[in-house]
Coordinates of C-alpha atoms in Angstrom, one line a residue:
X1 CA 4.0 -1.8 16.1
X2 CA 1.9 -4.3 18.1
X3 CA 2.2 -6.8 15.3
X4 CA 6.0 -6.6 14.8
X5 CA 8.9 -7.1 17.1
X6 CA 11.9 -4.7 17.4
X7 CA 14.9 -5.6 19.5
X8 CA 18.4 -4.2 20.1
X9 CA 21.0 -7.0 20.1
X10 CA 18.3 -9.4 21.0
X11 CA 17.0 -7.4 24.0
X12 CA 13.3 -6.8 24.5
X13 CA 12.5 -3.1 25.2
X14 CA 9.1 -1.5 25.7
X15 CA 8.4 2.2 25.3
X16 CA 7.0 4.2 28.2
X17 CA 4.8 6.4 26.1
X18 CA 1.1 5.6 25.6
X19 CA 1.2 7.6 22.3
X20 CA 4.2 5.6 21.0
X21 CA 6.4 8.7 21.0
X22 CA 9.5 6.7 22.0
X23 CA 10.1 4.1 19.4
X24 CA 12.8 1.4 20.1
X25 CA 14.8 2.6 17.0
X26 CA 15.4 5.9 18.6
X27 CA 17.9 4.3 21.1
X28 CA 20.5 3.3 18.4
X29 CA 22.6 5.9 16.6
X30 CA 23.9 5.5 13.0
X31 CA 27.4 5.8 14.5
X32 CA 27.1 2.6 16.5
X33 CA 24.6 0.6 14.3
X34 CA 26.2 -2.3 12.4
X35 CA 23.2 -3.8 10.7
X36 CA 19.5 -4.6 11.0
X37 CA 18.4 -8.2 10.7
X38 CA 14.9 -8.3 9.1
X39 CA 12.6 -11.3 9.2
X40 CA 9.1 -11.4 7.8
X41 CA 6.0 -13.1 9.4
X42 CA 6.6 -16.1 11.6
X43 CA 10.3 -16.4 10.8
X44 CA 10.8 -13.4 13.1
X45 CA 9.8 -14.9 16.4
X46 CA 13.3 -15.9 17.8
X47 CA 13.0 -13.4 20.7
X48 CA 9.2 -13.5 21.3
X49 CA 5.8 -13.8 19.8
X50 CA 5.0 -11.8 16.6
X51 CA 2.8 -12.2 13.6
X52 CA 4.1 -9.5 11.3
X53 CA 7.9 -10.0 11.5
X54 CA 10.9 -8.8 13.5
X55 CA 13.8 -6.4 13.3
X56 CA 17.0 -6.9 15.4
X57 CA 19.2 -3.9 15.5
X58 CA 22.8 -5.0 15.9
X59 CA 25.4 -2.6 17.2
X60 CA 29.0 -2.5 16.1
X61 CA 31.4 -4.9 17.8
X62 CA 35.2 -5.0 17.8
X63 CA 37.2 -8.1 16.9
X64 CA 40.2 -9.5 18.8
X65 CA 43.6 -9.1 17.1
X66 CA 46.8 -7.1 17.4
X67 CA 46.8 -4.2 19.9
X68 CA 45.1 -1.3 18.1
X69 CA 43.6 2.0 19.1
X70 CA 41.1 3.8 16.9
X71 CA 39.6 7.3 17.4
X72 CA 36.8 8.9 15.5
X73 CA 35.1 12.3 15.3
X74 CA 31.7 13.0 13.6
X75 CA 30.0 16.3 12.9
X76 CA 27.3 17.5 10.7
X77 CA 24.8 20.2 9.9
X78 CA 21.3 20.3 8.3
X79 CA 20.1 23.5 6.8
X80 CA 16.3 23.1 7.1
X81 CA 16.0 22.8 10.8
X82 CA 19.5 24.0 11.6
X83 CA 20.3 20.6 13.2
X84 CA 23.8 20.5 14.7
X85 CA 25.4 17.0 15.1
X86 CA 28.6 16.3 16.9
X87 CA 30.0 13.0 18.2
X88 CA 33.2 11.0 18.9
X89 CA 34.2 7.4 19.4
X90 CA 37.1 5.4 20.8
X91 CA 37.9 1.8 20.2
X92 CA 40.6 -0.5 21.5
X93 CA 41.2 -4.2 20.8
X94 CA 44.0 -6.8 21.4
X95 CA 44.1 -10.5 21.5
X96 CA 42.0 -10.9 24.7
X97 CA 40.2 -7.6 25.3
X98 CA 38.2 -5.0 23.4
X99 CA 36.4 -1.7 24.3
X100 CA 34.4 0.7 22.3
X101 CA 32.6 3.9 23.3
X102 CA 30.5 6.2 21.2
X103 CA 28.7 9.5 22.0
X104 CA 26.5 11.6 19.8
X105 CA 24.6 14.8 20.4
X106 CA 21.9 16.4 18.2
X107 CA 20.0 19.6 18.5
X108 CA 17.5 21.0 16.0
X109 CA 15.0 23.9 15.7
X110 CA 11.6 23.7 14.1
X111 CA 11.7 22.4 10.5
X112 CA 10.1 23.9 7.4
X113 CA 7.8 22.0 5.1
X114 CA 7.7 22.8 1.3
X115 CA 7.3 26.4 0.4
X116 CA 9.1 27.4 3.6
X117 CA 6.1 26.8 5.9
X118 CA 7.4 26.5 9.5
X119 CA 6.1 23.5 11.4
X120 CA 5.8 24.5 15.1
X121 CA 6.8 22.2 17.9
X122 CA 9.1 20.1 15.8
X123 CA 12.4 20.9 17.7
X124 CA 14.4 18.4 19.7
X125 CA 17.6 17.9 21.6
X126 CA 19.1 14.4 22.1
X127 CA 22.2 12.8 23.6
X128 CA 23.2 9.1 23.0
X129 CA 26.0 7.2 24.6
X130 CA 26.9 3.6 23.8
X131 CA 29.7 1.5 25.4
X132 CA 30.7 -2.2 25.0
X133 CA 33.6 -4.1 26.6
X134 CA 34.6 -7.7 26.1
X135 CA 37.1 -10.0 27.6
X136 CA 38.2 -13.4 26.3
X137 CA 39.4 -15.3 29.4
X138 CA 39.9 -18.5 27.5
X139 CA 40.3 -19.3 23.9
X140 CA 36.7 -20.3 23.5
X141 CA 35.0 -18.2 26.2
X142 CA 33.9 -14.5 26.1
X143 CA 32.3 -12.2 28.6
X144 CA 30.9 -8.9 27.4
X145 CA 29.1 -6.0 29.2
X146 CA 27.3 -3.2 27.4
X147 CA 25.3 -0.1 28.1
X148 CA 23.3 2.5 26.2
X149 CA 22.2 5.8 27.7
X150 CA 19.9 8.0 25.7
X151 CA 18.4 11.3 26.9
X152 CA 16.1 13.5 24.8
X153 CA 14.7 16.8 26.0
X154 CA 12.5 19.5 24.6
X155 CA 11.1 17.2 21.9
X156 CA 8.2 18.7 20.0
X157 CA 5.4 16.8 18.4
X158 CA 3.4 19.0 16.0
X159 CA 0.8 16.4 15.4
X160 CA 0.0 15.9 19.1
X161 CA -1.5 18.2 21.8
X162 CA 1.6 18.0 24.0
X163 CA 5.4 17.7 23.8
X164 CA 8.1 15.7 25.6
X165 CA 10.1 17.4 28.3
X166 CA 12.2 14.2 29.0
X167 CA 12.7 10.9 27.4
X168 CA 15.4 9.0 29.1
X169 CA 16.6 5.4 28.6
X170 CA 19.2 3.2 30.3
X171 CA 19.8 -0.2 28.5
X172 CA 22.3 -2.6 30.0
X173 CA 23.3 -6.2 29.5
X174 CA 26.0 -8.8 30.2
X175 CA 26.7 -11.6 27.7
X176 CA 28.5 -14.9 28.0
X177 CA 29.6 -16.8 24.9
X178 CA 31.1 -20.3 24.7
X179 CA 32.5 -21.9 21.5
X180 CA 31.9 -25.6 22.4
X181 CA 34.6 -28.1 21.5
X182 CA 31.9 -30.5 20.3
X183 CA 31.7 -30.6 16.5
X184 CA 27.9 -30.5 16.8
X185 CA 27.6 -27.1 18.4
X186 CA 29.0 -23.8 16.8
X187 CA 28.3 -21.4 19.6
X188 CA 26.3 -20.9 22.8
X189 CA 25.3 -17.4 23.8
X190 CA 23.6 -16.3 27.0
X191 CA 22.6 -12.7 27.8
X192 CA 21.0 -11.1 30.8
X193 CA 19.7 -7.6 30.4
X194 CA 17.8 -4.7 32.1
X195 CA 16.4 -1.5 30.7
X196 CA 14.5 1.3 32.2
X197 CA 12.7 4.2 30.3
X198 CA 11.2 7.4 31.7
X199 CA 9.0 9.5 29.5
X200 CA 7.4 12.8 30.5
X201 CA 4.8 14.5 28.3
X202 CA 3.2 17.8 29.2
X203 CA 1.4 20.7 27.4
X204 CA 2.9 23.7 29.3
X205 CA 4.5 25.1 26.2
X206 CA 1.3 25.1 24.2
X207 CA -0.9 28.2 24.0
X208 CA -4.7 28.3 24.8
X209 CA -4.9 24.9 26.5
X210 CA -8.3 24.3 28.0
X211 CA -6.8 22.4 30.9
X212 CA -3.2 21.7 31.6
X213 CA -2.1 18.1 32.1
X214 CA 1.0 16.0 32.7
X215 CA 1.4 12.4 31.3
X216 CA 4.5 10.7 32.7
X217 CA 5.2 7.0 31.9
X218 CA 7.7 4.4 33.0
X219 CA 8.8 1.1 31.7
X220 CA 11.2 -1.4 33.2
X221 CA 12.2 -4.7 31.7
X222 CA 14.3 -7.6 33.0
X223 CA 15.1 -10.3 30.5
X224 CA 17.4 -13.0 29.3
X225 CA 17.9 -15.4 26.5
X226 CA 20.1 -18.4 25.9
X227 CA 20.6 -19.6 22.3
X228 CA 22.6 -22.4 20.7
X229 CA 23.7 -22.7 17.1
X230 CA 24.8 -26.0 15.7
X231 CA 25.3 -28.2 12.6
X232 CA 24.6 -31.9 12.1
X233 CA 25.0 -33.2 8.6
X234 CA 22.7 -31.1 6.4
X235 CA 20.9 -29.6 9.3
X236 CA 21.8 -26.1 10.6
X237 CA 19.8 -25.6 13.8
X238 CA 19.1 -22.9 16.3
X239 CA 17.4 -23.1 19.7
X240 CA 16.6 -20.1 21.8
X241 CA 15.1 -20.0 25.4
X242 CA 14.0 -16.4 26.1
X243 CA 12.1 -14.7 28.9
X244 CA 11.3 -11.1 30.1
X245 CA 9.5 -9.3 32.8
X246 CA 8.1 -5.9 32.1
X247 CA 6.5 -3.2 34.3
X248 CA 4.5 -0.5 32.5
X249 CA 3.0 2.5 34.3
X250 CA 1.6 5.7 32.9
X251 CA -0.4 8.4 34.6
X252 CA -2.3 11.5 33.7
X253 CA -2.9 14.5 36.0
X254 CA -5.2 17.4 34.9
X255 CA -4.9 20.8 36.6
X256 CA -8.0 23.0 36.5
X257 CA -7.5 26.7 35.8
X258 CA -9.2 27.5 39.1
X259 CA -6.7 26.8 41.8
X260 CA -9.5 26.1 44.3
X261 CA -10.5 23.1 42.3
X262 CA -8.9 19.7 42.9
X263 CA -6.6 18.2 40.3
X264 CA -7.8 15.0 38.6
X265 CA -5.6 11.9 38.4
X266 CA -5.9 8.5 36.7
X267 CA -3.7 5.7 35.5
X268 CA -3.6 5.4 31.8
X269 CA -1.5 2.2 32.1
X270 CA -2.5 0.7 35.5
X271 CA 0.9 -0.7 36.5
X272 CA 0.7 -3.7 34.2
X273 CA 3.3 -6.5 34.8
X274 CA 4.0 -8.8 31.9
X275 CA 5.9 -12.0 32.2
X276 CA 6.8 -14.1 29.2
X277 CA 8.8 -17.3 28.8
X278 CA 9.2 -19.1 25.5
X279 CA 11.2 -21.5 23.4
X280 CA 12.1 -21.0 19.7
X281 CA 13.6 -23.7 17.5
X282 CA 14.7 -23.5 13.9
X283 CA 16.1 -26.1 11.5
X284 CA 17.6 -25.0 8.2
X285 CA 17.7 -28.2 6.2
X286 CA 20.0 -28.0 3.2
X287 CA 19.0 -30.7 0.7
X288 CA 21.8 -29.9 -1.7
X289 CA 23.6 -27.0 -3.3
X290 CA 20.4 -25.8 -5.0
X291 CA 17.6 -26.2 -2.4
X292 CA 16.7 -26.2 1.2
X293 CA 13.8 -26.0 3.7
X294 CA 13.7 -23.8 6.8
X295 CA 11.4 -25.0 9.6
X296 CA 10.7 -23.1 12.8
X297 CA 8.4 -23.5 15.8
X298 CA 7.9 -21.5 19.0
X299 CA 5.8 -21.7 22.1
X300 CA 5.5 -19.4 25.1
X301 CA 3.5 -18.4 28.2
X302 CA 2.4 -14.8 28.4
X303 CA 0.9 -13.4 31.7
X304 CA -0.4 -9.9 32.4
X305 CA -1.1 -8.8 36.0
X306 CA -2.6 -5.4 37.0
X307 CA -0.7 -4.4 40.1
X308 CA -2.5 -1.2 40.9
X309 CA -5.7 -1.7 42.8
X310 CA -6.9 1.8 41.8
X311 CA -6.2 1.1 38.1
X312 CA -7.9 -2.3 38.3
X313 CA -11.0 -0.7 39.8
X314 CA -11.0 1.9 37.1
X315 CA -11.1 -0.8 34.4
X316 CA -13.7 -2.8 36.3
X317 CA -16.1 0.1 35.6
X318 CA -16.2 -1.3 32.0
X319 CA -15.5 -5.0 32.8
X320 CA -16.9 -5.8 36.3
X321 CA -15.9 -9.5 36.0
X322 CA -12.3 -8.6 35.1
X323 CA -9.6 -10.4 37.1
X324 CA -6.2 -8.8 37.9
X325 CA -4.2 -11.6 36.2
X326 CA -4.6 -13.3 32.8
X327 CA -2.4 -15.9 31.3
X328 CA -2.2 -16.8 27.6
X329 CA -0.4 -19.5 25.6
X330 CA 1.2 -18.3 22.4
X331 CA 2.5 -20.5 19.6
X332 CA 3.8 -20.3 16.0
X333 CA 5.0 -22.6 13.2
X334 CA 6.5 -21.8 9.8
X335 CA 8.0 -23.6 6.8
X336 CA 9.8 -22.0 3.9
X337 CA 11.3 -23.8 0.8
X338 CA 13.9 -22.2 -1.5
X339 CA 15.5 -23.3 -4.7
X340 CA 18.4 -21.7 -6.7
X341 CA 19.9 -22.9 -10.0
X342 CA 21.0 -21.5 -13.3
X343 CA 20.7 -17.9 -12.2
X344 CA 17.0 -18.4 -11.1
X345 CA 15.8 -18.6 -7.6
X346 CA 12.3 -19.1 -6.2
X347 CA 10.7 -20.0 -2.9
X348 CA 7.4 -20.3 -1.0
X349 CA 6.3 -20.8 2.5
X350 CA 3.5 -20.8 5.0
X351 CA 3.1 -20.0 8.7
X352 CA 0.8 -19.7 11.7
X353 CA 1.3 -17.4 14.6
X354 CA -0.3 -15.7 17.6
X355 CA 0.2 -12.6 19.6
X356 CA -1.2 -11.2 22.9
X357 CA -2.9 -7.8 23.0
X358 CA -0.4 -5.0 23.9
X359 CA -0.6 -3.1 27.2
X360 CA -2.6 -0.3 25.5
X361 CA -5.0 -2.7 23.7
X362 CA -5.6 -4.8 26.9
X363 CA -5.4 -2.2 29.7
X364 CA -5.2 1.3 28.3
X365 CA -7.5 3.8 30.1
X366 CA -8.7 6.8 28.1
X367 CA -5.7 7.1 25.7
X368 CA -6.4 10.0 23.4
X369 CA -5.7 9.5 19.7
X370 CA -5.2 13.0 18.1
X371 CA -5.5 11.6 14.6
X372 CA -9.2 10.4 14.8
X373 CA -9.8 12.4 18.0
X374 CA -11.1 9.5 20.0
X375 CA -10.3 8.3 23.5
X376 CA -9.4 4.6 23.6
X377 CA -10.1 2.1 26.3
X378 CA -8.4 -1.3 26.5
X379 CA -10.2 -4.6 26.7
X380 CA -8.6 -7.4 28.9
X381 CA -11.0 -9.9 27.5
X382 CA -9.6 -9.8 24.0
X383 CA -8.6 -13.2 22.5
X384 CA -5.2 -13.8 21.0
X385 CA -4.7 -12.4 17.5
X386 CA -4.0 -15.3 15.1
X387 CA -2.4 -15.1 11.7
X388 CA -2.2 -17.5 8.8
X389 CA 0.5 -16.5 6.3
X390 CA 1.6 -17.6 2.9
X391 CA 4.5 -16.1 0.9
X392 CA 6.4 -16.7 -2.3
X393 CA 9.2 -15.1 -4.3
X394 CA 10.9 -15.6 -7.7
X395 CA 14.2 -13.9 -8.8
X396 CA 16.8 -13.9 -11.5
X397 CA 20.4 -12.9 -11.0
X398 CA 23.4 -12.7 -13.4
X399 CA 26.6 -10.8 -13.3
X400 CA 25.1 -7.4 -14.2
X401 CA 21.4 -7.7 -13.5
X402 CA 19.3 -9.0 -10.6
X403 CA 15.5 -8.9 -10.1
X404 CA 13.2 -10.3 -7.5
X405 CA 9.4 -10.3 -6.9
X406 CA 8.1 -11.1 -3.4
X407 CA 4.5 -11.5 -2.3
X408 CA 2.9 -12.3 1.1
X409 CA -0.7 -12.7 2.3
X410 CA -1.9 -12.6 5.9
X411 CA -5.3 -13.8 7.1
X412 CA -5.6 -12.5 10.7
X413 CA -8.5 -13.7 12.9
X414 CA -9.6 -11.7 16.0
X415 CA -8.0 -8.6 14.4
X416 CA -7.7 -6.1 17.2
X417 CA -8.9 -2.5 16.4
X418 CA -10.7 0.3 18.2
X419 CA -14.5 0.7 17.5
X420 CA -16.7 3.5 18.7
X421 CA -19.0 3.0 21.7
X422 CA -21.7 5.7 21.6
X423 CA -22.8 5.0 25.2
X424 CA -19.6 6.3 26.6
X425 CA -18.5 9.9 27.3
X426 CA -15.0 11.0 26.3
X427 CA -12.6 12.3 29.0
X428 CA -10.6 14.6 26.6
X429 CA -12.1 18.0 25.9
X430 CA -13.0 18.2 22.2
X431 CA -12.8 14.4 21.6
X432 CA -15.2 12.9 19.1
X433 CA -16.1 10.0 21.4
X434 CA -14.7 6.8 23.0
X435 CA -13.5 3.7 21.2
X436 CA -13.2 0.3 22.9
X437 CA -10.6 -2.1 21.6
X438 CA -12.5 -5.0 20.1
X439 CA -11.7 -7.8 17.7
X440 CA -13.0 -8.1 14.1
X441 CA -13.8 -11.6 12.8
X442 CA -10.8 -11.3 10.5
X443 CA -8.7 -9.0 8.4
X444 CA -6.5 -9.7 5.3
X445 CA -3.3 -8.0 4.3
X446 CA -1.6 -8.5 0.9
X447 CA 1.9 -7.2 0.0
X448 CA 3.9 -7.4 -3.2
X449 CA 7.3 -5.8 -3.9
X450 CA 9.7 -5.7 -6.9
X451 CA 13.4 -5.1 -6.5
X452 CA 16.0 -4.9 -9.2
X453 CA 19.6 -3.8 -9.8
X454 CA 21.4 -3.1 -13.1
X455 CA 25.2 -2.8 -13.1
X456 CA 26.3 -0.9 -16.1
X457 CA 30.0 -0.8 -15.3
X458 CA 32.4 -1.0 -12.4
X459 CA 31.3 2.5 -11.4
X460 CA 27.6 2.8 -12.4
X461 CA 24.5 0.9 -11.1
X462 CA 20.8 1.5 -11.0
X463 CA 18.3 0.2 -8.4
X464 CA 14.5 0.1 -8.6
X465 CA 12.1 -0.8 -5.8
X466 CA 8.3 -1.0 -6.1
X467 CA 5.8 -1.8 -3.3
X468 CA 2.0 -2.3 -3.3
X469 CA -0.2 -3.3 -0.3
X470 CA -3.9 -3.9 0.3
X471 CA -5.7 -4.4 3.6
X472 CA -9.4 -5.3 4.2
X473 CA -11.4 -6.1 7.3
X474 CA -14.1 -8.7 7.5
X475 CA -16.7 -6.2 6.2
X476 CA -14.5 -5.6 3.2
X477 CA -13.7 -2.1 4.4
X478 CA -10.2 -0.8 4.0
X479 CA -7.8 -1.2 6.9
X480 CA -6.1 2.0 8.2
X481 CA -2.4 2.7 7.8
X482 CA -1.9 0.5 4.7
X483 CA 0.6 2.2 2.4
X484 CA -0.4 3.0 -1.2
X485 CA 1.8 2.1 -4.2
X486 CA 5.3 3.4 -3.6
X487 CA 8.5 3.5 -5.5
X488 CA 12.2 4.3 -5.1
X489 CA 14.8 4.4 -7.9
X490 CA 18.5 5.3 -7.4
X491 CA 21.3 5.9 -9.8
X492 CA 24.7 5.4 -8.1
X493 CA 28.3 6.1 -9.1
X494 CA 31.2 4.6 -7.0
X495 CA 34.9 5.1 -7.7
X496 CA 37.9 4.5 -5.5
X497 CA 37.4 7.5 -3.2
X498 CA 34.4 9.3 -4.7
X499 CA 30.7 8.2 -4.7
X500 CA 27.5 9.9 -5.7
X501 CA 23.8 9.0 -6.1
X502 CA 20.7 10.6 -7.5
X503 CA 17.4 9.2 -6.0
X504 CA 13.7 9.6 -6.7
X505 CA 11.2 8.3 -4.2
X506 CA 7.4 8.7 -4.0
X507 CA 3.9 7.4 -3.4
X508 CA 0.9 7.2 -5.6
X509 CA -2.4 8.8 -4.5
X510 CA -3.9 6.8 -1.6
X511 CA -7.2 5.6 -3.1
X512 CA -7.7 2.7 -0.7
X513 CA -7.9 4.9 2.4
X514 CA -10.0 3.9 5.4
X515 CA -12.7 6.5 5.9
X516 CA -14.6 4.3 8.3
X517 CA -11.6 4.3 10.7
X518 CA -11.0 8.0 10.4
X519 CA -8.5 8.2 7.5
X520 CA -8.6 10.8 4.7
X521 CA -7.2 10.7 1.2
X522 CA -3.5 11.4 0.8
X523 CA -2.3 12.9 -2.4
X524 CA 0.7 11.5 -4.4
X525 CA 4.2 13.0 -4.2
X526 CA 7.6 12.5 -5.7
X527 CA 10.9 13.6 -4.2
X528 CA 14.3 14.1 -5.7
X529 CA 17.4 13.6 -3.5
X530 CA 21.2 13.7 -4.3
X531 CA 24.4 13.2 -2.4
X532 CA 28.2 13.2 -3.0
X533 CA 30.9 11.7 -0.9
X534 CA 34.7 11.7 -0.9
X535 CA 37.4 9.9 1.2
X536 CA 40.7 11.7 2.0
X537 CA 43.6 9.7 3.4
X538 CA 46.7 11.2 4.9
X539 CA 49.3 10.1 7.6
X540 CA 47.4 7.0 8.6
X541 CA 44.2 9.0 9.1
X542 CA 40.9 9.1 7.1
X543 CA 38.4 11.9 6.5
X544 CA 35.1 11.1 4.9
X545 CA 32.9 14.0 3.7
X546 CA 29.4 13.8 2.5
X547 CA 27.3 16.6 1.0
X548 CA 23.7 16.2 -0.1
X549 CA 20.3 17.7 -0.7
X550 CA 16.9 16.1 0.2
X551 CA 13.6 17.1 -1.4
X552 CA 15.5 19.2 -3.9
X553 CA 12.3 20.6 -5.5
X554 CA 11.0 21.7 -2.1
X555 CA 7.7 19.8 -2.4
X556 CA 5.0 20.2 0.1
X557 CA 3.8 16.7 0.9
X558 CA 2.6 14.3 3.5
X559 CA 2.4 10.5 3.6
X560 CA -0.4 8.0 4.5
X561 CA 1.1 7.4 7.9
X562 CA 1.7 11.0 9.0
X563 CA -0.5 11.8 12.0
X564 CA -3.0 14.6 11.3
X565 CA -1.4 15.1 7.8
X566 CA 1.5 17.2 9.3
X567 CA 3.7 17.9 6.2
X568 CA 7.2 16.5 6.1
X569 CA 10.5 18.4 5.7
X570 CA 11.0 20.6 2.7
X571 CA 14.3 21.2 0.9
X572 CA 17.2 20.2 3.2
X573 CA 20.9 20.5 2.5
X574 CA 23.2 18.5 4.8
X575 CA 27.0 18.2 5.4
X576 CA 28.6 15.3 7.3
X577 CA 32.2 14.9 8.2
X578 CA 33.8 11.7 9.7
X579 CA 37.4 11.7 10.8
X580 CA 39.1 8.5 12.0
X581 CA 42.6 7.9 13.4

């Protein structure tokens, strides 16, 4: 996650959990998600620095038009963990105003892996609310305000030594859009946003804990961006000025069993303040109807400041010369060429990018990793991670068949990773030792994927997706968390009101695992899924029903990325109903 960038409607959001138990994707529900814009490598740096790519999650947005109300109701049930889902929505739009609100509640018990093995501490309860209101006060000017409120409680994490009693987020923004009268500019959008996240972990529900502890964390982010789209001759250009200020604080308090002993306190994130300001520019140069060149460049200033004197002194135990503040300059550049003619398409590109260490990598203090059972300590002296990237693709597309092969190669210098330091004593009881974040000379990552679609008729189509990745460090050892060969194939049937699909997904055996970084071999697996949907229409209303089964054969399996090899869900039958009026 440090090497990629995830935003919601262009807003930077930083989790408040040192163990990454609050991903940004958790704050958007399927009921209010419109699409996800995915960019690979240096093309993804519109809203900040990244070397791996970016995903922008876009929420649904009403359009102006004739006065119209729309009401919706959603409900669902999943058999495996007895998950109950219920939600509703209301939308209104006319020629000058729109409003949409959406609420969704989910509650689930422990799930069962294959062969009906219960996975303890996997329950959760979650409420999500999303609201957006826009007003067009002139023909070419729009003002919009939006809010997301998300609250999760009693969230179990079976792969970790503690659970989450509260994960609460408030995400707000106001946006101003102008459609300039100049033929050069298409639109000018400016957004100001604020979000705050509270995350509380504790182990009070766990049995036989050597010493009870609480680990709360807080994250607050103020940000803005102002971007302009325009066209001049064959040049489609974009410029985006963006900035954010983030405050990240996390604590750990340990309570001895003996009430006469004092509790122990430390900052795991020592109130780190991060300020970033950057400019991104892109030019999509269309040569002709067959080819074009996309050029992009970005530059930004990134400053970290440790605001807690106590936290600063704790880190100075390891780095006596450390200063409270450190400023970095981050830059990127990329060029991608594409050609399309006579049903064939191909393209290639190259890029260079940099990123700053994350708060954990730079300033984390005894962060326990339950997978390799090491405490991790940050390193404020780390250099910027730098990536050289090359990519290419070739595809063929006709009326009933399309295929595409894409490959990318990254050479990353100053690759940040934790390495053991045998001179240090761990803080966590039972830990294997302490790892300091250091930088390898370099690491390389190679990816190749194949996608195809065959359309047999108006109703039937077949999709196949294959992916292979390989990662090596400068000592030619395997990198951790690199997925093995994986595949997905789907046979779909779509008629006027009825649709159905049969899907097979799986991974090959993970032979290129990273034993030196604490990984173990992961066996292969294959899953069979199926679903059926039907749309009912009556009296101006619509009812969509969907019934399906996941992991039909009830396989007991785990993937390369599952912490502590906790198995995933076994057979699960689900029912979803969506009613709109």
